[in-house]
Every structure is written in structure tokens, then in C-alpha cells.
mmCIF file of C-alpha atoms in Angstrom:
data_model
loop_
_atom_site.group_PDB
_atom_site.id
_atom_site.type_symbol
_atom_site.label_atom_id
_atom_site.label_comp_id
_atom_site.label_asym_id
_atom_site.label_seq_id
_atom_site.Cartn_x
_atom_site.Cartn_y
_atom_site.Cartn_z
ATOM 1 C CA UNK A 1 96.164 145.288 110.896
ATOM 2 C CA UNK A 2 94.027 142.461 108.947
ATOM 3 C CA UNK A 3 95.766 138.815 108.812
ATOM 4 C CA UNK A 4 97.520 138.297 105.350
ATOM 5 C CA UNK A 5 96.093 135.208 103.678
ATOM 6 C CA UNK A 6 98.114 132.376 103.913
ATOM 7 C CA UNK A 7 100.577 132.543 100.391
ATOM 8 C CA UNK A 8 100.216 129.302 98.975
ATOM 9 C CA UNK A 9 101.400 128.515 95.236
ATOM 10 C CA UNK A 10 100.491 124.962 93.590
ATOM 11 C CA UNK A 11 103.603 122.831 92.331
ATOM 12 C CA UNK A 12 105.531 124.180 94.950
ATOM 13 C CA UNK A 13 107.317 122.804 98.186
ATOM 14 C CA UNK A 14 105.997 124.948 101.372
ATOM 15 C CA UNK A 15 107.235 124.402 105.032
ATOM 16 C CA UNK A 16 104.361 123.782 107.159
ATOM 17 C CA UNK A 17 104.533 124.517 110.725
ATOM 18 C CA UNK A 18 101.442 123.533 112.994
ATOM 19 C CA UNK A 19 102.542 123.928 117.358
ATOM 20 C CA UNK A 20 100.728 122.318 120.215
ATOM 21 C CA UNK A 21 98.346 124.486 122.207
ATOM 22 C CA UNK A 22 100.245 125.821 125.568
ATOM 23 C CA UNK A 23 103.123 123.335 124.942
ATOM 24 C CA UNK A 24 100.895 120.242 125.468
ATOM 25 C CA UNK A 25 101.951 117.267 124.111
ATOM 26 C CA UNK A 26 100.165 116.004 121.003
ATOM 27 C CA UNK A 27 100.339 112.870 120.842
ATOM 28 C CA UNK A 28 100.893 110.540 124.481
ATOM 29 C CA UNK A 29 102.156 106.905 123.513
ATOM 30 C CA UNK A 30 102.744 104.944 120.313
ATOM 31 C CA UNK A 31 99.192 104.298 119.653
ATOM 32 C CA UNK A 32 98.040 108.036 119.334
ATOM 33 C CA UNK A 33 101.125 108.363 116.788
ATOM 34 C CA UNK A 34 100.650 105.729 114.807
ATOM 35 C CA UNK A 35 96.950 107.392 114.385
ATOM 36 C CA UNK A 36 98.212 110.523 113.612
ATOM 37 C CA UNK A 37 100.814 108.983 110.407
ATOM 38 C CA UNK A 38 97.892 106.957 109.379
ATOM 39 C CA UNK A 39 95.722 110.123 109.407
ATOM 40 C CA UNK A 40 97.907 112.030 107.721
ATOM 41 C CA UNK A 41 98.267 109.312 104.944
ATOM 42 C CA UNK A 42 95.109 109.859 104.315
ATOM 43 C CA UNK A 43 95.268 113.358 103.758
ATOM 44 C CA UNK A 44 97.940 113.272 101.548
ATOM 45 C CA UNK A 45 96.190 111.393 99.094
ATOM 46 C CA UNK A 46 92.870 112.638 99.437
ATOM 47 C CA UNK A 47 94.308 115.932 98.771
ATOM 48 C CA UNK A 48 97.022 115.229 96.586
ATOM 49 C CA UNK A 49 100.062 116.470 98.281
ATOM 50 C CA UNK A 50 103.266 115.372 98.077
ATOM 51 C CA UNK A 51 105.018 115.027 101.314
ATOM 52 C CA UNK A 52 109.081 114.965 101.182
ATOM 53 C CA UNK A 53 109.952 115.189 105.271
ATOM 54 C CA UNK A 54 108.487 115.114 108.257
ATOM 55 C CA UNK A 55 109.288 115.585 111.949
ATOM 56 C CA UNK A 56 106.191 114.760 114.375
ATOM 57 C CA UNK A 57 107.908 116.461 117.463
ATOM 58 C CA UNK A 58 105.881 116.511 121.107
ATOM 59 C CA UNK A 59 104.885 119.550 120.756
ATOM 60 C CA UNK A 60 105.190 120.610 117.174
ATOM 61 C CA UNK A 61 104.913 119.135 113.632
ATOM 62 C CA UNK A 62 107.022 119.969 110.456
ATOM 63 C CA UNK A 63 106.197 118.917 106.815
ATOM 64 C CA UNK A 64 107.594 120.006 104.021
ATOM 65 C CA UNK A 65 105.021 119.323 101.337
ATOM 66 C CA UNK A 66 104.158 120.353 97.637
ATOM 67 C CA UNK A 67 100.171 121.095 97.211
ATOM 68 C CA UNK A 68 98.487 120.012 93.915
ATOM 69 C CA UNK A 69 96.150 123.034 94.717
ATOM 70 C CA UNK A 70 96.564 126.044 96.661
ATOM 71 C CA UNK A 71 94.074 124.871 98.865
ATOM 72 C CA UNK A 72 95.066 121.461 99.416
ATOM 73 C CA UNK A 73 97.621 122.384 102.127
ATOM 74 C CA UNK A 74 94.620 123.608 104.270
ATOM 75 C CA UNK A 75 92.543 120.525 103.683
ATOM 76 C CA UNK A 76 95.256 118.129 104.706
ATOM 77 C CA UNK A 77 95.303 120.189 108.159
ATOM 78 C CA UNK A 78 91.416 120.346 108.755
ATOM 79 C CA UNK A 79 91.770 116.429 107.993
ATOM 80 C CA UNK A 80 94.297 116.003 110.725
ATOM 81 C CA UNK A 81 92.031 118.144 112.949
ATOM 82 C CA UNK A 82 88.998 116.438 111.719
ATOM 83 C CA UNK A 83 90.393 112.639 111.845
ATOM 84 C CA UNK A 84 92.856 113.252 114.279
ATOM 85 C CA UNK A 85 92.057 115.241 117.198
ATOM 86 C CA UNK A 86 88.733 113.774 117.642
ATOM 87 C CA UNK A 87 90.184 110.331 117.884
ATOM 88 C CA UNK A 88 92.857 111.776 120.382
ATOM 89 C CA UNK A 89 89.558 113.734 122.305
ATOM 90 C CA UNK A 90 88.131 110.948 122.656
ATOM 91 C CA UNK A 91 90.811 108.315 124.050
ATOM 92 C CA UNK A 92 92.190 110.821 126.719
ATOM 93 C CA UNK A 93 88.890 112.251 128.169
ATOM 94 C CA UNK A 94 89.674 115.726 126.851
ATOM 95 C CA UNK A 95 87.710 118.291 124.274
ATOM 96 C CA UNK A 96 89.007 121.396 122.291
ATOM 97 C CA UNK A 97 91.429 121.600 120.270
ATOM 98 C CA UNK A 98 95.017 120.701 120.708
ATOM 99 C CA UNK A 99 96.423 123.814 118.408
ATOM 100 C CA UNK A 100 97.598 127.088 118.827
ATOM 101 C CA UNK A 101 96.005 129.197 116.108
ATOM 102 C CA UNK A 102 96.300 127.916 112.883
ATOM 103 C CA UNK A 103 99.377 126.734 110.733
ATOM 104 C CA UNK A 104 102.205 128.480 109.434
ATOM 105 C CA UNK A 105 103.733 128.167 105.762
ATOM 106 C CA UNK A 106 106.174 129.132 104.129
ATOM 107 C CA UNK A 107 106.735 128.699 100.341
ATOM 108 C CA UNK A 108 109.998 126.948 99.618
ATOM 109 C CA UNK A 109 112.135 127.524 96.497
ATOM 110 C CA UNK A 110 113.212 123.900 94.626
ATOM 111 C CA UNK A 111 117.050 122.699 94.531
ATOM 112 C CA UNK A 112 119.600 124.256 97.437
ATOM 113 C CA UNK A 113 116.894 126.147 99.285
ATOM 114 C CA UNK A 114 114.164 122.604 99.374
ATOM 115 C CA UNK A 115 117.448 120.505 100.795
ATOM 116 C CA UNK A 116 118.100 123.226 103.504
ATOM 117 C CA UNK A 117 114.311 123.234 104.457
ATOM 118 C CA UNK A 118 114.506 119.093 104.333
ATOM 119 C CA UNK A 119 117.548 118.995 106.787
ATOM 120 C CA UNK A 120 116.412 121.450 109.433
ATOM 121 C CA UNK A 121 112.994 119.408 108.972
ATOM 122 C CA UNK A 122 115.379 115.944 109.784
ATOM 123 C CA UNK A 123 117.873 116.939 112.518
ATOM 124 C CA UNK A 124 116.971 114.796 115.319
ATOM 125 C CA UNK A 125 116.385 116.645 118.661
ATOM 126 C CA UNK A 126 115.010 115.725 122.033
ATOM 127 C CA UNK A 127 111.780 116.522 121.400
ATOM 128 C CA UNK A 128 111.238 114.378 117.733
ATOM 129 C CA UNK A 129 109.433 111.331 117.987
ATOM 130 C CA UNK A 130 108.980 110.318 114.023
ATOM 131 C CA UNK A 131 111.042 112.022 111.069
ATOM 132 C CA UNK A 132 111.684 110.681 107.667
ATOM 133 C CA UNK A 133 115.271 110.816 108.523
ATOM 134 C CA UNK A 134 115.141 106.998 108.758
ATOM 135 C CA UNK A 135 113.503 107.311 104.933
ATOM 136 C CA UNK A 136 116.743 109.756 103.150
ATOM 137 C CA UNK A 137 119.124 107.562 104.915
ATOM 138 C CA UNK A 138 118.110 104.122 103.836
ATOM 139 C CA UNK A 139 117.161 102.557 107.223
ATOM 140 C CA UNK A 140 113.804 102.146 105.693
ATOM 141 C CA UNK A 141 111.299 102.982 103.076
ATOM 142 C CA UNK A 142 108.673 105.366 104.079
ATOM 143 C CA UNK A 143 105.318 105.144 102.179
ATOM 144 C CA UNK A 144 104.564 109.019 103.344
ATOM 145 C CA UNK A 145 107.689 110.539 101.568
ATOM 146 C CA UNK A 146 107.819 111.901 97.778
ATOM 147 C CA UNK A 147 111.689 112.246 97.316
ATOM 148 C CA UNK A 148 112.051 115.951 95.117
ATOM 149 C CA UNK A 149 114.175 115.559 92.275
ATOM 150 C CA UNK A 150 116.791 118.066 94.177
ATOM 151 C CA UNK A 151 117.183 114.762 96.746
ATOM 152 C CA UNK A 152 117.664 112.514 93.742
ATOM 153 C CA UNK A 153 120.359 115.117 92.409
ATOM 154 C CA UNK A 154 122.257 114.527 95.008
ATOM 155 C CA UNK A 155 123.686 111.201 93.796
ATOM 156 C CA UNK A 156 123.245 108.483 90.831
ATOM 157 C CA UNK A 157 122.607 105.427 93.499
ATOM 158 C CA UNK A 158 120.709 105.050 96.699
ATOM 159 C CA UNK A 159 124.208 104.963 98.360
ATOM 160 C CA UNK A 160 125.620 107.455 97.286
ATOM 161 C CA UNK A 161 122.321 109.919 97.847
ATOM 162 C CA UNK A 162 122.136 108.386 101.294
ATOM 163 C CA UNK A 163 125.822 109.233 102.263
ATOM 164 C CA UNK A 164 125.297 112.563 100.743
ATOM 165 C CA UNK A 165 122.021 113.224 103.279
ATOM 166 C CA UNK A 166 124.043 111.983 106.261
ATOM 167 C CA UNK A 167 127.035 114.342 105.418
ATOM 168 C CA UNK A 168 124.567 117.399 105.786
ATOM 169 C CA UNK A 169 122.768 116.051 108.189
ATOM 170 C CA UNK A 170 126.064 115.883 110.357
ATOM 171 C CA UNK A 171 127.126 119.259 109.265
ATOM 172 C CA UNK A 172 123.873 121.086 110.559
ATOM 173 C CA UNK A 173 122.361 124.150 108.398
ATOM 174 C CA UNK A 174 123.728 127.550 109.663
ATOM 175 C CA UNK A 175 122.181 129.296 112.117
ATOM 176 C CA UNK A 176 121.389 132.190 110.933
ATOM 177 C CA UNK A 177 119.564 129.891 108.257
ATOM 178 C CA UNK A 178 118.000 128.288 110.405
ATOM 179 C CA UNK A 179 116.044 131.507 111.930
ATOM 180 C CA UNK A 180 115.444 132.316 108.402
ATOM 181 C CA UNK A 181 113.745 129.421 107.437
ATOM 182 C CA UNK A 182 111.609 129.299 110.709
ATOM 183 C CA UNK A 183 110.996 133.284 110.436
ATOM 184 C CA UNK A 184 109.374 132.686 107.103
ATOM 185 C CA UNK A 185 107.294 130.183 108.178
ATOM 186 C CA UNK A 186 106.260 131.622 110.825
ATOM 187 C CA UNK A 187 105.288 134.824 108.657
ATOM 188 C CA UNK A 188 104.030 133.002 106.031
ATOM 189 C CA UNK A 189 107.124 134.845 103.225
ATOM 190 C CA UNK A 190 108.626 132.541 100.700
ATOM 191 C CA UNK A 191 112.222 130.823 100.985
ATOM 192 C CA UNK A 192 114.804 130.884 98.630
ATOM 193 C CA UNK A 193 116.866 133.577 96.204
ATOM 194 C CA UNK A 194 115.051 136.505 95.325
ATOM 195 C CA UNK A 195 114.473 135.849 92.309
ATOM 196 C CA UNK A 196 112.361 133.311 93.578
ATOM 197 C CA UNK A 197 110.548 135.638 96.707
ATOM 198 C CA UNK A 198 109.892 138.075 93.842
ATOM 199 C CA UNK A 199 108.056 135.753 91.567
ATOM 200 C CA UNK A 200 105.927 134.085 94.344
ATOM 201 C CA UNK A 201 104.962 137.886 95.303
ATOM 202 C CA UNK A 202 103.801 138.358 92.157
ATOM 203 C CA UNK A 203 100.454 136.236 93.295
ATOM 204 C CA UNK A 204 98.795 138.914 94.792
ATOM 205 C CA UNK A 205 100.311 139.211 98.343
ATOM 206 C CA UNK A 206 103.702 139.881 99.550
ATOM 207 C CA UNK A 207 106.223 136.838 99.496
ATOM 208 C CA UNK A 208 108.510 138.985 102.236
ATOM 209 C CA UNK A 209 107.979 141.635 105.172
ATOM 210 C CA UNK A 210 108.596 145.151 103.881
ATOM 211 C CA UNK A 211 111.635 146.829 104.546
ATOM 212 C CA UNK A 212 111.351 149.206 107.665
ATOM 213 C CA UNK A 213 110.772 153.244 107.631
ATOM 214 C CA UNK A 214 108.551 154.940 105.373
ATOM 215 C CA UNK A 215 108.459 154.382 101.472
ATOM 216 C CA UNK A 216 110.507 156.871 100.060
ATOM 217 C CA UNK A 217 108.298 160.305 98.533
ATOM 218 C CA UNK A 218 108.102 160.393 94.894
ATOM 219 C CA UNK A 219 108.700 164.206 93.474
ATOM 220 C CA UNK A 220 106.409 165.450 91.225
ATOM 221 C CA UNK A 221 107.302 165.908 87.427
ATOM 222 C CA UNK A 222 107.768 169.019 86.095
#
């Protein structure tokens, strides 16, 4: 069966998912991360995407971005392949690429469904090396991050928005969300209500995996 092309809308937040090559670590010390933020500053404004969280994990990175263009998600990753893994090539002695296949995306509905995405983004685990965490919570001010208007919802001051991010942060997502959100990723379907996966189908490819069996017959008038 042919590859679906990658469903993409402009204005709105997608989930991007982009995993190391057989589990190799992408980035070795603070020097080849602090390349791979400043490379991926770079993108963002030479493309003109808005990022609102990030986790650069050893062996995986998350963004949750809106494109200006449906093709400016794709040029912000061939700049971080470009920019990126050349510079890391060529500090550690190695060639090829450090990816396996290309990146996954998911289009992400805006309010309740955006937050959801941005916390599973944040949770720390063992594995995360740099999130805008630090950035929701008010430990610092990251240049990278566009806060969504759904963050600035959540609150009418910085405190209160910040105590608001570290409740759900502390609560976790669901589970059962959280496969959700990765499965569509992963699959490249939208997130959100279905209101929402029904209008981003309507661009031309499917926005979620069809429902198992057979389409029913149709009988013929009479």
C-alpha cells in the first residue's frame, strides 16, 4: 500500500515526533545540545513556525508546533538534518544519518486537546534532557516557546497560569490518552473531537484510520 502524505494544515498545532536511528543517542554531552536548540532556533524562524513545547529526549524529540505553511514543518526538519547532523557527523567521527525514517505528525485540535498534547510533551522522564517545562512553569523564559492562547486561558496572571500547568503536570494525562495521542502521531491522523478529525479530513486525505471490515454494500435503487 503507497505511504499517505504527511496531513499537514497551516494555522494549526501538529505533534511532531522524529526517533533516533536503532535507539542511538542523539545528542552525547551539553555541547551537541546546545547545537541542536540553537539549530532549531533557526528553523523556527526561517520557516515561520511557532513552537509551544518541546522535549529533546536521548533518543527521541517532541515538538508541538503550528506551521505558517503546510510545508514549513518539513523544512524545519531538513534544517535540523541539514545544520544539525552534519555538525554532530562531524564532531564524533561518524556519517549517515542519525534518524529512523522520517517524522511523524499529527495535527492537533486548539484548546483541551493542544494542553493534553503540551503536557504529555512536558512530563519529565528518564530519558528527557531539555523540555520547556522549565518555560510553562516560570523557572525561566524560553526564547523557543510561542505560548497558544489555550495556555494563556488557563489563568489571568503568570502565577496563576503557572500553578495551573503544575497541577496537570502532577496529575499526568490518562493513559489511554496518552496512546491516543502517540498513535496519531505515529499515523499521521489528527487529534481532537471529531468535529475537528472531520474537518482536517476534508483536505484531501484521511485525518483517521478507517474503521475495520469491509464498507458496507449499497443496494441498488429501484
Amino acid at each position: 500500500m503507497a505511504r499517505l502524505p504527511r496531513l499537514v494544515l497551516a494555522g494549526q498545532p501538529h505533534l511532531l515526533i522524529q526517533r533516533a536511528l536503532d535507539q542511538q543517542a542523539i545528542f552525547l554531552d551539553e555541547q551537541d545540545l546546545a547545537r541542536l536548540i540553537e539549530v532549531l532556533r533557526m528553523g523556527l524562524a526561517d520557516e515561520r513556525v511557532q513552537l509551544h513545547a518541546y522535549a529533546l529526549r536521548t533518543h527521541e524529540i517532541q515538538l508541538l508546533a503550528t506551521p505558517a505553511a503546510p510545508q514549513s514543518l518539513a523544512r524545519l526538519m531538513q534544517t535540523i538534518g541539514r545544520r544539525y547532523v552534519v555538525a554532530f557527523n562531524h564532531r564524533h567521527g561518524r556519517s549517515g544519518t542519525l534518524w529512523n525514517g522520517r517524522f511523524s505528525a499529527a495535527a492537533v485540535e486548539p484548546g483541551e486537546p493542544l494542553l493534553t498534547a503540551m503536557s504529555w510533551v512536558e512530563q519529565s522522564g528518564d530519558t528527557v534532557e531539555a523540555t520547556s517545562a522549565a518555560h510553562h512553569l516560570g523557572h525561566r523564559r524560553d526564547p523557543l516557546i510561542t505560548d497558544p492562547s489555550a495556555y494563556w486561558s488557563l489563568g489571568n496572571t503568570p502565577f496563576a497560569r503557572e500553578a495551573a500547568w503544575r497541577d496537570r503536570l502532577m496529575g499526568g494525562i490518562a493513559e489511554a490518552q496518552a496512546a491516543r495521542l502517540r498513535r496519531a502521531a505515529r499515523g499521521g491522523w489528527a487529534f481532537g473531537s471529531p468535529g475537528f478529525i472531520s474537518a482536517a479530513g476534508a483536505h484531501g486525505r484521511p485525518a483517521a484510520p478507517r474503521a475495520p471490515g469491509r464498507p458496507p454494500r449499497h443496494q441498488p435503487l429501484i
